[in-house]
Every structure is written in C-alpha cells, then in structure tokens.
Short mmCIF file of C-alpha atoms in Angstrom, two decimals:
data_model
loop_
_atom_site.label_atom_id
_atom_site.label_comp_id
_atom_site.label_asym_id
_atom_site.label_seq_id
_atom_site.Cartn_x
_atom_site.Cartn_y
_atom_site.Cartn_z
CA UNK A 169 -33.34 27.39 33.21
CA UNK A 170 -32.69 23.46 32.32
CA UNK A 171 -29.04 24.54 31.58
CA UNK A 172 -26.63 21.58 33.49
CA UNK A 173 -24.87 22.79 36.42
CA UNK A 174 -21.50 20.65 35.66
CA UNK A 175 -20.49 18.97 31.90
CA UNK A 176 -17.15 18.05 31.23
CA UNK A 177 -15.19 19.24 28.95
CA UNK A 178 -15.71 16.74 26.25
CA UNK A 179 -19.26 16.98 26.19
CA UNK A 180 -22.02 19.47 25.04
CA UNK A 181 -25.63 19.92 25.29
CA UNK A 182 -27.60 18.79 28.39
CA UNK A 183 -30.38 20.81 28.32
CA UNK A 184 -33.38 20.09 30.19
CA UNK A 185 -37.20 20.63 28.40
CA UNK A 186 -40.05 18.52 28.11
CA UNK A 187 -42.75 17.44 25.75
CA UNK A 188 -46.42 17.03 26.03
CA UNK A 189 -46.52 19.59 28.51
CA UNK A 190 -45.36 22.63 29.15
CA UNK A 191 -41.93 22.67 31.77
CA UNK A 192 -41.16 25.59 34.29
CA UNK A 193 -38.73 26.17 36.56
CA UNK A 194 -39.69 27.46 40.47
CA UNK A 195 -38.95 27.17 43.59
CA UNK A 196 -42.19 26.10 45.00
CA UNK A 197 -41.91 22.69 46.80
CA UNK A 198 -38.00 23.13 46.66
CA UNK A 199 -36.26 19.46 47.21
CA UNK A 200 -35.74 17.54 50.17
CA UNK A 201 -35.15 15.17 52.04
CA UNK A 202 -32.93 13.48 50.58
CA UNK A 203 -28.70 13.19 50.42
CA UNK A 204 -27.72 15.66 47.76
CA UNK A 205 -30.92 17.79 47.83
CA UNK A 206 -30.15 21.20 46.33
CA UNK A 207 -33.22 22.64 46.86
CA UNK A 208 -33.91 26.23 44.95
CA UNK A 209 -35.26 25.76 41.82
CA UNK A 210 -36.71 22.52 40.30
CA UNK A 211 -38.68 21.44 36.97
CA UNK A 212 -42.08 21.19 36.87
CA UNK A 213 -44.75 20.03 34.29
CA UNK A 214 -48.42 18.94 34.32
CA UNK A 215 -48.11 15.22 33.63
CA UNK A 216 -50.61 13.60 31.64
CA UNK A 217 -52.94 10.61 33.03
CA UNK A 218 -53.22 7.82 31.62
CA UNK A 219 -50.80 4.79 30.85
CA UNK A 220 -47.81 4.75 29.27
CA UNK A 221 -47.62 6.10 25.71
CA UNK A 222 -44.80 6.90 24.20
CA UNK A 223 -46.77 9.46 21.92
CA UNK A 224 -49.02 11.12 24.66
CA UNK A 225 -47.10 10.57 27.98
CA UNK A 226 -45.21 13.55 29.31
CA UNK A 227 -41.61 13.17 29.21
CA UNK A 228 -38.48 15.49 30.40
CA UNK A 229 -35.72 15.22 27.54
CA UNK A 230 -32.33 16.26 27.53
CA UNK A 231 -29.46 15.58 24.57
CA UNK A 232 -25.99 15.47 25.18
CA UNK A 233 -23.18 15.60 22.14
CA UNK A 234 -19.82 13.97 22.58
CA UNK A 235 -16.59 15.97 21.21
CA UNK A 236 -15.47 14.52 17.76
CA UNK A 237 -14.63 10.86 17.56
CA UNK A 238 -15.47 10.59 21.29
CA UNK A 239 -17.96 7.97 22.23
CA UNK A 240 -20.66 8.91 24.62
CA UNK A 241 -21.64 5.91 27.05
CA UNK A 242 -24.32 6.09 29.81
CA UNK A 243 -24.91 3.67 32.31
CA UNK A 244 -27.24 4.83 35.12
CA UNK A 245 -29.24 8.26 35.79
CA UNK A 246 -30.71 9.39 39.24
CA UNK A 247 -32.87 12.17 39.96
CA UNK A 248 -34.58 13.69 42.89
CA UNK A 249 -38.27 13.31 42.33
CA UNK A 250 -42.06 14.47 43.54
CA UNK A 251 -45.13 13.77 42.39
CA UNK A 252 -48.62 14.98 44.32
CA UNK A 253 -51.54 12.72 44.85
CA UNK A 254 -52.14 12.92 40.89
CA UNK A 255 -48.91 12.70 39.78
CA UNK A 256 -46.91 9.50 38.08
CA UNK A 257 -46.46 6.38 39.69
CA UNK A 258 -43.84 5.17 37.29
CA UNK A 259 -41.16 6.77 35.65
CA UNK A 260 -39.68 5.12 32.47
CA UNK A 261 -36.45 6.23 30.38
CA UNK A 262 -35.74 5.96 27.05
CA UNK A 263 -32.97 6.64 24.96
CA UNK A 264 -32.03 7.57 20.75
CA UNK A 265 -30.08 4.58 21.11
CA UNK A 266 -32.60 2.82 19.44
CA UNK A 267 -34.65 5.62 18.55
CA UNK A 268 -36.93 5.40 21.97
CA UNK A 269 -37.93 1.82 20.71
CA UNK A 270 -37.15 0.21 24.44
CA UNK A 271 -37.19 1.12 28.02
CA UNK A 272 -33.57 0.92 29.00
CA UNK A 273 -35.26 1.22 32.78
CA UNK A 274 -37.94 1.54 35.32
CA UNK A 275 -38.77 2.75 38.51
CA UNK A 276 -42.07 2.95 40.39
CA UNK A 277 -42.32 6.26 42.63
CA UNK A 278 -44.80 6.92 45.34
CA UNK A 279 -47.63 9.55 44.38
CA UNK A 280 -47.57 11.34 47.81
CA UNK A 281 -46.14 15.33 47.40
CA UNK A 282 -42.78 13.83 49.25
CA UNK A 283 -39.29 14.33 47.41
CA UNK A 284 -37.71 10.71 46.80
CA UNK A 285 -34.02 10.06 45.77
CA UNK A 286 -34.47 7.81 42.37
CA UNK A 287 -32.33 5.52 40.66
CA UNK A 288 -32.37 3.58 37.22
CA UNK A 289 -29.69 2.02 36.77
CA UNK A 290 -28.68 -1.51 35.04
CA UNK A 291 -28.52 -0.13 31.56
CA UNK A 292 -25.41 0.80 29.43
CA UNK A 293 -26.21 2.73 25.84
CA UNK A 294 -23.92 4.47 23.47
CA UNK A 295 -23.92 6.63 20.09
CA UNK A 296 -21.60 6.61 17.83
CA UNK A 297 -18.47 8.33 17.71
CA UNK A 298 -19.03 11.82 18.04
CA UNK A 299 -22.62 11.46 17.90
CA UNK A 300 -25.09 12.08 20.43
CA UNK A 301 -27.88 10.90 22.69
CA UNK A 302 -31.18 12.23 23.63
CA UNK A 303 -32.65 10.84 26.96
CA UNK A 304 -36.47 11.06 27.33
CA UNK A 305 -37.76 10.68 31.25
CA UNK A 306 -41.34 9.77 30.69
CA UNK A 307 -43.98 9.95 33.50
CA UNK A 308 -46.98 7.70 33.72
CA UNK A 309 -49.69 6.26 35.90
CA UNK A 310 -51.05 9.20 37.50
CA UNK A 311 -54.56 10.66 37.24
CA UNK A 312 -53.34 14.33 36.11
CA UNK A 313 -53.60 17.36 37.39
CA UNK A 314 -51.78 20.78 37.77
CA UNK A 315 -48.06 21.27 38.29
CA UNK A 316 -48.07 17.33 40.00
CA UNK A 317 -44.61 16.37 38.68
CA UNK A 318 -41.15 17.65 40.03
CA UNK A 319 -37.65 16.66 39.31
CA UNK A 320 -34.56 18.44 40.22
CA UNK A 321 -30.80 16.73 40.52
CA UNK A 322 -30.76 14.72 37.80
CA UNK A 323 -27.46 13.35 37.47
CA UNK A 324 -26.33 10.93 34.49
CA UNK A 325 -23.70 8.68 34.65
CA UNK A 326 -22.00 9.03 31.04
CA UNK A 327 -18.67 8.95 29.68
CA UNK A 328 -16.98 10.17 26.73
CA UNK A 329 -14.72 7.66 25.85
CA UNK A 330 -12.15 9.10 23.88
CA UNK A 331 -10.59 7.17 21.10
CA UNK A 332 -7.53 5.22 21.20
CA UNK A 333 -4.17 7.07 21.60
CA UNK A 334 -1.07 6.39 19.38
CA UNK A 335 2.43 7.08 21.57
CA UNK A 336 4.56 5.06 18.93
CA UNK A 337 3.79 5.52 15.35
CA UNK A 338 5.28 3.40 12.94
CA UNK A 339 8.45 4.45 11.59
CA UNK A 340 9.89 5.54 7.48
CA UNK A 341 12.56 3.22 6.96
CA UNK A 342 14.77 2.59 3.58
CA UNK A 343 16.11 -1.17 2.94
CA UNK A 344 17.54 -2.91 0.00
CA UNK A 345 15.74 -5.65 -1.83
CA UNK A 346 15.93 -9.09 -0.75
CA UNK A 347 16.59 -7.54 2.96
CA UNK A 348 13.48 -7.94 5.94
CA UNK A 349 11.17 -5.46 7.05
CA UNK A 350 8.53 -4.68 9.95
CA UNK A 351 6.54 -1.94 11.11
CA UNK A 352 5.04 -1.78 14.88
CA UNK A 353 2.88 0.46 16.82
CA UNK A 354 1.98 1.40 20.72
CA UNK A 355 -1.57 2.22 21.18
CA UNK A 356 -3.88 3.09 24.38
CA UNK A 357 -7.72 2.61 24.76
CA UNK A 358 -10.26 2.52 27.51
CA UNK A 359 -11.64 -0.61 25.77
CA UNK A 360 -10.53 -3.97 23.32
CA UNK A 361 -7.83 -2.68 21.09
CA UNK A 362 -8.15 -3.91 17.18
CA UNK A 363 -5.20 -3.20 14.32
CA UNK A 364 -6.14 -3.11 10.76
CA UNK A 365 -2.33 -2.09 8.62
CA UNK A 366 -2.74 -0.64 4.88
CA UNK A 367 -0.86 -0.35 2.49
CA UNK A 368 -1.24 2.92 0.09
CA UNK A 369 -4.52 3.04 1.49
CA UNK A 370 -5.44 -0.40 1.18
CA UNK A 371 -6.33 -2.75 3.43
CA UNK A 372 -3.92 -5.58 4.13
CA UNK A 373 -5.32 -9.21 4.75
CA UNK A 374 -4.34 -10.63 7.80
CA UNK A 375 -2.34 -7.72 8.78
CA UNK A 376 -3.98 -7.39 12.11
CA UNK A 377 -1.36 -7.35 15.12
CA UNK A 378 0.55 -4.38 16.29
CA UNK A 379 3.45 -5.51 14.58
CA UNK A 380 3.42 -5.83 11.08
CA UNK A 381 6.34 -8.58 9.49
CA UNK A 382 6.60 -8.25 6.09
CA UNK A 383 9.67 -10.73 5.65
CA UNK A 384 12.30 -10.52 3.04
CA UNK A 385 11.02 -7.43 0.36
CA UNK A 386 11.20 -6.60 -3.15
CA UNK A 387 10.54 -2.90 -5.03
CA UNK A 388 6.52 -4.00 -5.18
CA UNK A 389 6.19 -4.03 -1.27
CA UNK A 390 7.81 -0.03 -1.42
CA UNK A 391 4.84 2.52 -0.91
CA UNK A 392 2.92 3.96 2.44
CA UNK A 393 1.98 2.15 5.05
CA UNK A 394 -0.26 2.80 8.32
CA UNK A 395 -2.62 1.10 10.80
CA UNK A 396 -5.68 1.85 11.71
CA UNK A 397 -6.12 1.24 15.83
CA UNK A 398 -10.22 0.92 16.37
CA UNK A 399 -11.54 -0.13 20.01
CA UNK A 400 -13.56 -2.49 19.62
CA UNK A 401 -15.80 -2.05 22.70
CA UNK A 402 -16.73 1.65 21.69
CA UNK A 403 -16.66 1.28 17.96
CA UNK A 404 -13.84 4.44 17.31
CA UNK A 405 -10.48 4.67 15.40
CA UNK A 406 -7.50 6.77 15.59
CA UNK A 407 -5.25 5.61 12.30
CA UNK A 408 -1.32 6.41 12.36
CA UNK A 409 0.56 8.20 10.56
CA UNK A 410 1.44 7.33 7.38
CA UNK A 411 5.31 5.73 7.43
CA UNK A 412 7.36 5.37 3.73
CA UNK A 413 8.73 2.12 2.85
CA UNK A 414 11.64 2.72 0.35
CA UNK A 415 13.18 -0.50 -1.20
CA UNK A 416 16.50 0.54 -2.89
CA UNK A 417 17.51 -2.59 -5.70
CA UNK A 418 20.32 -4.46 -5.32
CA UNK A 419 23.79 -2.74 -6.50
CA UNK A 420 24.80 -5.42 -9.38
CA UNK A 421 28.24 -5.26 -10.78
CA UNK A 422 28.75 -7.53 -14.01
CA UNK A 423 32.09 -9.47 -15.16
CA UNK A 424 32.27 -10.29 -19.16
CA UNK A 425 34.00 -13.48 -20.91
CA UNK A 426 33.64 -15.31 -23.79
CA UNK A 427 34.94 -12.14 -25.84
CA UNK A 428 37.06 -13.60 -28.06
CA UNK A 429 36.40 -16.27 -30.44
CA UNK A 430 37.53 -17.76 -34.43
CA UNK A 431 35.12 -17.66 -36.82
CA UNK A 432 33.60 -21.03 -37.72
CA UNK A 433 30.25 -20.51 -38.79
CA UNK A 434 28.48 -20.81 -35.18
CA UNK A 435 27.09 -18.01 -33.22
CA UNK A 436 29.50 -16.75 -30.61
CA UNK A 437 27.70 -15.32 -27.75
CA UNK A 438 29.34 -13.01 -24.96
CA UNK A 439 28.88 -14.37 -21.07
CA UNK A 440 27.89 -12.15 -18.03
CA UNK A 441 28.35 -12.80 -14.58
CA UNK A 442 26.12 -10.53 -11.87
CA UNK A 443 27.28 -9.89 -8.67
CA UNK A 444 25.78 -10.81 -6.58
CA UNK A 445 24.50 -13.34 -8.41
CA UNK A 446 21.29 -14.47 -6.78
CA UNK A 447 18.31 -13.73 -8.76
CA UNK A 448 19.63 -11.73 -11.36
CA UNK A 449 18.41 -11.92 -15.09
CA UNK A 450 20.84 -10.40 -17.79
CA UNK A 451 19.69 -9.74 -21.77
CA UNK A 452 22.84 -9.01 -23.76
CA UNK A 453 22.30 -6.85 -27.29
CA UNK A 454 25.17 -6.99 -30.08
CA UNK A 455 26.53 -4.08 -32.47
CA UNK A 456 29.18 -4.25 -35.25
CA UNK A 457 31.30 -1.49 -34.32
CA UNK A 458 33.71 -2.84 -37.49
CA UNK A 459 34.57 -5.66 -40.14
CA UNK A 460 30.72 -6.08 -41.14
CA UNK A 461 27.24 -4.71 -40.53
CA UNK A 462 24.94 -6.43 -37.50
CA UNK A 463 22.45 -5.08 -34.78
CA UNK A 464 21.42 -3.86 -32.85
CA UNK A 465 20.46 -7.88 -32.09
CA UNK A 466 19.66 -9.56 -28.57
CA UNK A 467 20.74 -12.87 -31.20
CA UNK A 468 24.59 -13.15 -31.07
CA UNK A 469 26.62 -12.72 -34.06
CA UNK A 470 28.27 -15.12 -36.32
CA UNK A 471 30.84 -13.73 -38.92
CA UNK A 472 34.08 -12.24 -37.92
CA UNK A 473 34.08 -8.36 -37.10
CA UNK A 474 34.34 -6.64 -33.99
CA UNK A 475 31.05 -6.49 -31.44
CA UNK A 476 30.01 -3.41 -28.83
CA UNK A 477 28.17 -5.98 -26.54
CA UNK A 478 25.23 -4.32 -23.86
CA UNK A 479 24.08 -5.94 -21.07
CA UNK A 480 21.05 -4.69 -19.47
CA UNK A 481 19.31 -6.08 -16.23
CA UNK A 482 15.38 -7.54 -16.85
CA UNK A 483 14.46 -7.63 -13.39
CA UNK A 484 13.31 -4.69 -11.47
CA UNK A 485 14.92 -5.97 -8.10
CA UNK A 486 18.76 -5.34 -9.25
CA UNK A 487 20.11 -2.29 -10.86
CA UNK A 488 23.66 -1.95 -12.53
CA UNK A 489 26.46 -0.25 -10.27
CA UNK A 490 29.35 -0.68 -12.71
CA UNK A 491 30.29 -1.21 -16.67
CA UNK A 492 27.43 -2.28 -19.02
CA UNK A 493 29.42 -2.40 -21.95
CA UNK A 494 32.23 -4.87 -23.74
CA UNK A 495 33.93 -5.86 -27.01
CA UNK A 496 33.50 -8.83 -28.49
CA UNK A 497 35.94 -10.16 -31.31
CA UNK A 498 35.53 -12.77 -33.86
CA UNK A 499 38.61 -13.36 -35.53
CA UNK A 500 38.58 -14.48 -39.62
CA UNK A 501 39.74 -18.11 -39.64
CA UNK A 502 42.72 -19.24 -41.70
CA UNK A 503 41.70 -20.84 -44.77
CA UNK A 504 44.45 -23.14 -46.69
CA UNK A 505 45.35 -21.58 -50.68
CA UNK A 506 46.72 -23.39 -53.29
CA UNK A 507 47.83 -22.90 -57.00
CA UNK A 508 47.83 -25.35 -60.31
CA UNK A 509 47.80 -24.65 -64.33
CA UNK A 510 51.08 -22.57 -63.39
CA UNK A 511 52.94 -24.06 -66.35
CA UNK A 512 51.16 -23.49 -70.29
CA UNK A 513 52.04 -22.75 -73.42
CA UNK A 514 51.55 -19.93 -75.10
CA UNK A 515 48.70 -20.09 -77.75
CA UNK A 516 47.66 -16.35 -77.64
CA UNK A 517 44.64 -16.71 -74.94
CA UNK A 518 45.19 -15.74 -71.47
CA UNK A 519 46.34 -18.15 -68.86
CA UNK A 520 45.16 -17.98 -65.26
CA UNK A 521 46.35 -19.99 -62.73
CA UNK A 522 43.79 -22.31 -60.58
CA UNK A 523 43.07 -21.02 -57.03
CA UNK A 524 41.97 -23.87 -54.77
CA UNK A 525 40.53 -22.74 -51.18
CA UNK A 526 39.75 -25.31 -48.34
CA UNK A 527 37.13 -24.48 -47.45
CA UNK A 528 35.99 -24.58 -50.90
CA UNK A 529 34.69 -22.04 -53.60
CA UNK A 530 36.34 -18.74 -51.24
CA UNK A 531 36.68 -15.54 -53.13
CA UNK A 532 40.35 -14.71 -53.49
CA UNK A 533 42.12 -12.05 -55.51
CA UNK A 534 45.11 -12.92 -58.12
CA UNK A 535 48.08 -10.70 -59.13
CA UNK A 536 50.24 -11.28 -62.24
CA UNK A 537 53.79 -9.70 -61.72
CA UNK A 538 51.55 -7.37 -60.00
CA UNK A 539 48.31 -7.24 -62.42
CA UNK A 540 45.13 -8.56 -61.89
CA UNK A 541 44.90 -9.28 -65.80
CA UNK A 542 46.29 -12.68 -66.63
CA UNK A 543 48.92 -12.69 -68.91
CA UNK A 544 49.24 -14.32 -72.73
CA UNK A 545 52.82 -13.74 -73.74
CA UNK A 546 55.63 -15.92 -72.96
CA UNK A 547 57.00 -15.65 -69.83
CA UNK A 548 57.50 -15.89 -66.26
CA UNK A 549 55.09 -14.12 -63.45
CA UNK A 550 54.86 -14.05 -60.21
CA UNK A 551 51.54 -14.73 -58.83
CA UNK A 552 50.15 -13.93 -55.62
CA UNK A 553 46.76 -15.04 -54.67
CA UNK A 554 44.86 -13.30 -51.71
CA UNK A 555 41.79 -14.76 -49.43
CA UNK A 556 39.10 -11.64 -49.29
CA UNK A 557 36.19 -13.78 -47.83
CA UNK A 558 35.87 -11.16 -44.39
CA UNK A 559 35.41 -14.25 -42.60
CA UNK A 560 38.83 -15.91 -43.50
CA UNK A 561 42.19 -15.32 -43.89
CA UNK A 562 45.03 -17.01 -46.11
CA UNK A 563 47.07 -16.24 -49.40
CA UNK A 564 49.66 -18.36 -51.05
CA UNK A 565 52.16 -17.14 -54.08
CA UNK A 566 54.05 -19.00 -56.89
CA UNK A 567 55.15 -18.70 -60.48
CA UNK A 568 53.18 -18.75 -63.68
CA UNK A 569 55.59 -20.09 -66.84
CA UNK A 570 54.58 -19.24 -70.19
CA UNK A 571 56.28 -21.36 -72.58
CA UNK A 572 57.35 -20.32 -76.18
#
C-alpha cells in the first residue's frame, strides 16, 4: 500500500506514490538477492524513456513531517531495485530542500530484470523546524515499456533532531540596588549551542553566553528576563522560562541639623544627612507652622518664625526608611532701644519721647503711665517702649518729665 513499515515516533508521513505514471503494488518479481530482501510485495510503475526531465521523468515520491520544532535531517537512502531490459539505467533523487532544484545524488543501475541493493548516499538535507521534506526518486535512461521499474526496501536515513533541552532555567531572584546580579542556564543539543538573553522581551546586545552578569544594578535593570537557546547546526530554539528580577531601593534613614538659627537677614537653610550616604540626592521644602506666613518653598526661609521642614528623596534608587520631617527655628534677634526728649515743658501740645532702634527705623510701641497717647499736662510718666518688628526683640523704659 506505500504505507512505511517502521517511523519513529517523532515523525509522520512516509508514504510511497509516484508521478508520471501510474504505481502498483504486487508481488510479481518479489525481491531478491540481496541482504535485507523482504520479498512480498514491491512498487511498480511504467517508467518513461527518455532522459532525464524533471517534468516528464517518472519519479517515486514520499514526504515525511517532523513533530513540532523538530528538525528533520536526511543523509543517505537505499533501496532494493529492478529494472527489465527497458527499464532506467540511472536513478536520481531529489529533495524540497531546494524545491527539486539539484540532484542531492546518483546512481547508475543495470537494466537486466535482476534485483540490486542501491545506495545514494553523500548528501545531508534538512527542513526547517517542524517542517517537512518530500523526496522524489526519479528514473531515467531506459527505453520504456510495461511494468519495467521495481523498488521495494527503501530505507532513509533521517533524523529528527529535537531541539535543545533546558535542565536549569534561570532563576527569580530579589536584590537591593547598588548590589550584583547574574542569571545562568544548562542547556543540551545534538548540535552547536547559541544563547541570545532578553530582557522584557527584548533582545540584549552582547548578552550571548550561558551566564548572563549584569554587575552592580539599579531599579531600571528590574523586569523579566530569559534566554533563548537556538542550535545552531539545525536552526531550532527552545527559550527559558521567564525569571523576575526585583530590585528593592536602598533603605535611607536621614539625620537633620542646622535647625536652629538668629535672625539676621540671610536665608537659613536646614541640613540632611542620608544614610547611607552614597548616591543619595535630598530636596528639602519649608512651611511656617508659626510667627509668619511662608511655603510651601524648596527656597529656605529668612525671617524669624518657626519652620515644618520635608525632606524628600529625588532619586529613584533610595527610598526613606525613617522620619521625613523636622522643625526649624529662627529666633528674632535682639535689637538695642533707646529713649531722648524725656524732659519738656509744658506748652499744651503733646510730648512724645524719641525711640531710637539699632538697627534703625524698627517699629516699636510706647506706653505713657500705661497709655499709648502721649501726655500734655505736667507731670511725670513712666514710659515703656516695646520692639514689635517679628524679626527682633528688645524694649527699654524710662521717665517722661513734664515741667510746669
């Protein structure tokens, strides 16, 4: 029936028919003499005359399919064969490896109704992974006739190569930043082994060993990572499975100084130190929380008050493990007061007393005996004069004499 006698398991296909005739199957002129002769039934066509032609000659055919992402590879085929007096001296096989372009080999055979043990050998052809090949036997150099062309135990030497085999796959792993990391993979093929690593599906340059050394790692090398294993004798893959890469930031603590300062007109800016300390960027943001009216500002302040400082971490390799917050405090300075015109003479106007500040032209507040009206009579009053600038402090007191 054409049907092969033996395939292995990773193979299909493998039936025997034949073009530009028509084939049959008998046992007339059952094979023989030769090792391996099964006799019974054997294949028989009418082969054309003639020359070779690819187009007209008759050819036996047979197509064999390899299981997925196996790679079929055929090296030699031999065949019992018997041609009569008009029969084909020559027998010539092609292959869909290059779409029957070539002869991948030759034999001449003897036209002479005797069974002879053939061999073509000295070729190697494959299809691509999974894929298959169709093998065309052609006949030529006879003069025709009836039923003049046998073959029976044809046996092909092919392989399906199976693609290469992962027994370590690369392994998750979770590391801080700054820390090293490396991925590695066993693999197993029947030929060359090639490694191609990716990362989220990408392909990595120069990542082409079984081990893959990333060195010291921030948060942008995080994501999936696998390697594609192709041999590169048969042309097939087997990629790994996939394997995380989580990189944690660095815990950062922070220590605050600087908190406390005098007013004097100059910014006063809080200080931060990370721990660790390596690479870290800080931004600091000021609030009045009292005393006056300022931020939310990365700028820091200037007048006295008190300051809700918040430090924040701009890099995306560190993340804060402890306090983000302080006070800052900017005292009011102390500002020197003094008093004059304390002694005049009554004339019926009102008499304030001079207030002097250093530094000059402060606002201060005066009391009279305890009025903030100054006074026109005769007469003695205390006077008390009070700083109210929010950025210093200072007061000083004495006694106003009206005279008669």
């Amino acid at each position: 029936t054409g049907e092969p006698l033996a395939l292995a398991s990773n193979l299909s296909g493998g039936t025997l028919s034949a073009a530009n005739a028509t084939i049959g199957f008998n046992a007339t002129s059952a094979s023989s003499g030769y090792a391996g002769a099964t006799g019974g039934n054997n294949a028989v066509v009418s082969c054309a005359s003639g020359s070779l032609s690819t187009a007209t000659s008759t050819f036996f055919t047979f197509t064999l399919t390899a299981a997925t992402n196996h790679v079929l590879h055929a090296t030699g085929l031999t065949l019992g064969a018997r041609g009569t007096a008009t029969g084909p001296t020559t027998l010539t096989l092609f292959s869909s490896a290059d779409n029957f372009t070539a002869a991948i080999a030759s034999v001449t055979v003897a036209a002479n109704s005797a069974w002879a043990f053939v061999t073509l050998t000295g070729f190697s052809v494959q299809a691509a992974p999974g894929g298959s090949l169709t093998f065309r036997l052609y006949g030529s150099g006879g003069s025709g006739g009836t039923s003049n062309w046998r073959i029976d135990d044809v046996s092909l030497t092919v392989t399906a190569v199976p693609p290469p085999s992962i027994s370590v796959q690369p392994s998750t792993q979770t590391i801080t930043s700054g820390a090293t990391a490396s991925f590695s993979v066993s693999a197993t093929g029947t030929g060359t082994l090639g490694f191609q690593w990716r990362k989220d599906g990408n392909d990595l340059s120069g990542a082409t060993s079984p081990p893959l050394n990333l060195g010291t790692v921030t948060t942008t090398n995080a994501g999936s990572y696998e390697v594609v294993v192709t041999d590169t004798t048969y042309g097939h893959s087997t990629t790994s499975a996939a394997a995380t890469l989580t990189v944690n930031p660095i815990a950062t603590t922070l220590a605050f100084s600087n908190l406390s300062a005098t007013y004097d007109g100059a910014t006063h800016a809080a200080a931060v130190a990370p721990s660790p300390s390596g690479g870290v960027t800080t931004s600091l943001s000021y609030t009045a929380t009292a005393g006056t009216t300022y931020g939310p500002s990365s700028t820091a302040p200037t007048h006295a008050g008190t300051y809700a400082v918040t430090a924040s971490l701009t890099d995306s390799e560190h993340v804060l493990a402890g306090a983000s917050t302080a006070t800052l405090t900017i005292a009011p300075a102390t500002a020197s007061v003094s008093l004059s015109n304390l002694t005049p003479t009554y004339d019926g106007a009102a008499h304030p007393a001079t207030v002097t500040t250093t530094p000059s032209s402060l606002s201060a507040s005066v009391t009279y005996a305890g009025s903030s009206v100054a006074p026109v009579n005769a007469g003695s009053y205390a006077i008390v004069a009070t700083l109210n600038d929010p950025d210093y402090t200072g007061a000083a007191s004495g006694t106003l004499i009206i005279a008669p």
